[in-house]
XYZ file of C-alpha atoms in Angstrom:
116
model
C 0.000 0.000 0.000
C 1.371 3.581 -0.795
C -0.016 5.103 1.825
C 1.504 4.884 4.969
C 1.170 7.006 7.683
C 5.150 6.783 8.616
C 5.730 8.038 5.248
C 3.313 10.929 4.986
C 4.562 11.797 8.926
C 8.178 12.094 7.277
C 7.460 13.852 4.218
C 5.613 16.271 6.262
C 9.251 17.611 7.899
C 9.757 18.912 4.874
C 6.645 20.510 4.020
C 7.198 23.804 6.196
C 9.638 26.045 4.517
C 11.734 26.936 7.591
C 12.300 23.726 9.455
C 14.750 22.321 7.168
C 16.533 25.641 7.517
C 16.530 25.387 11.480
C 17.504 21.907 11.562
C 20.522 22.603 9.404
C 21.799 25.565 11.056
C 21.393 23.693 14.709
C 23.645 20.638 12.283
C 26.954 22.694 13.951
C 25.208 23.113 17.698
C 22.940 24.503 20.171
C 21.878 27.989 19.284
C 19.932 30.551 21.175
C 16.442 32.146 19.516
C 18.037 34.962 18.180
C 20.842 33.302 16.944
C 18.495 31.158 15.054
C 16.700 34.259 13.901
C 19.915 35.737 12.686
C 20.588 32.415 10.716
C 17.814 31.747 9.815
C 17.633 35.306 7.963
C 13.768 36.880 7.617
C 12.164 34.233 9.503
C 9.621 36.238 11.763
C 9.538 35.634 15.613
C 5.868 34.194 15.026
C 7.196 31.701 12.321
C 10.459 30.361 14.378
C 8.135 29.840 17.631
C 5.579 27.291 15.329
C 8.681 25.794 13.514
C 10.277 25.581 16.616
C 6.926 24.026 18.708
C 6.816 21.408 15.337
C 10.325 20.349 15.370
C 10.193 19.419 19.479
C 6.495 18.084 18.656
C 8.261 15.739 16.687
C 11.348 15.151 18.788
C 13.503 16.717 16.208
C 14.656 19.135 18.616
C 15.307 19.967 21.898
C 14.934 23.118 24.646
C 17.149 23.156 27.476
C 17.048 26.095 29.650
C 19.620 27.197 32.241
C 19.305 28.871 35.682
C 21.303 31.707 35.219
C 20.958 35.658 35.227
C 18.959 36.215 33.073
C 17.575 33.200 31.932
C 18.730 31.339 29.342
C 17.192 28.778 27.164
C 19.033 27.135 23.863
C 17.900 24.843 21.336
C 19.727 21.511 20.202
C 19.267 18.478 17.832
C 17.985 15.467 19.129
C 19.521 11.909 18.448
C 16.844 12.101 16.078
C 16.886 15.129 14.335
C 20.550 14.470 14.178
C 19.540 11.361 12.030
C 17.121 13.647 9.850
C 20.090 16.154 9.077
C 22.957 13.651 8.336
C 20.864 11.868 6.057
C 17.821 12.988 4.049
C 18.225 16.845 4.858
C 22.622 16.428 3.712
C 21.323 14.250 0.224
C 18.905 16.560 -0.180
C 21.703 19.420 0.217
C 23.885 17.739 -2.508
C 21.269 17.286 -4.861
C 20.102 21.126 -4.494
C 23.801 21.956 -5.466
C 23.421 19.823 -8.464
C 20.497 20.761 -9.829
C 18.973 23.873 -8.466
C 19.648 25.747 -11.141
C 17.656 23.487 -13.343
C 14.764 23.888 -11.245
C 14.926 27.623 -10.988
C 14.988 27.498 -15.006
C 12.429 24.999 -15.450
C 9.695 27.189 -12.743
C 10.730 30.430 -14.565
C 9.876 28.912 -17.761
C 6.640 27.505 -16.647
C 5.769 30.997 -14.813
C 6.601 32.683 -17.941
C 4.059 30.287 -20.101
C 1.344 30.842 -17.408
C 1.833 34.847 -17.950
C 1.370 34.287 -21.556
């Protein structure tokens, strides 16, 4: 059967535009929120909070918060999300590097026939 929930529950990490983008910067370590921000690059505060509630919904990533002056609370990769970077999110890297120019030509051609 094609459908399978495990499948549709995995292709749905990739579905939101910024998770892959968190998940790969948090690839080289724990980062603050506004470090993520500043990664991340024009991600609103709105938009990092629900990527950021998704990816620990789905034990992608983790919050650890210190007792310190002030407060301070980071964000890491979980064994998990780990596994999700190293192998799907790094082939789908190399492939991007490979070919993204052909899909940037092929969608500007088929936006420029839909203008016609």
């Amino acid at each position: 059967m094609l459908v399978d929930c495990r499948l549709r529950a995995a292709t749905e990490l990739f579905a939101h535009t910024w998770d892959p983008v968190i998940l790969a910067g948090l690839s080289e370590g724990p980062l603050r929120r506004a470090e993520l921000r500043t990664l991340a690059g024009g991600i609103s505060d709105k938009v990092l909070t629900e990527s950021l509630r998704r990816l620990l919904a789905n034990g992608l990533v983790e919050r650890r918060a210190f007792r310190a002056a002030p407060p301070r609370v980071d964000y890491g990769l979980t064994p998990l999300g780990t596994s999700l970077v190293d192998g799907p999110l790094r082939a789908m890297g190399r492939w991007t590097r490979e070919h993204g120019e052909e899909l940037l030509e092929a969608q500007e051609r088929t936006a420029g026939q839909a203008a016609s």
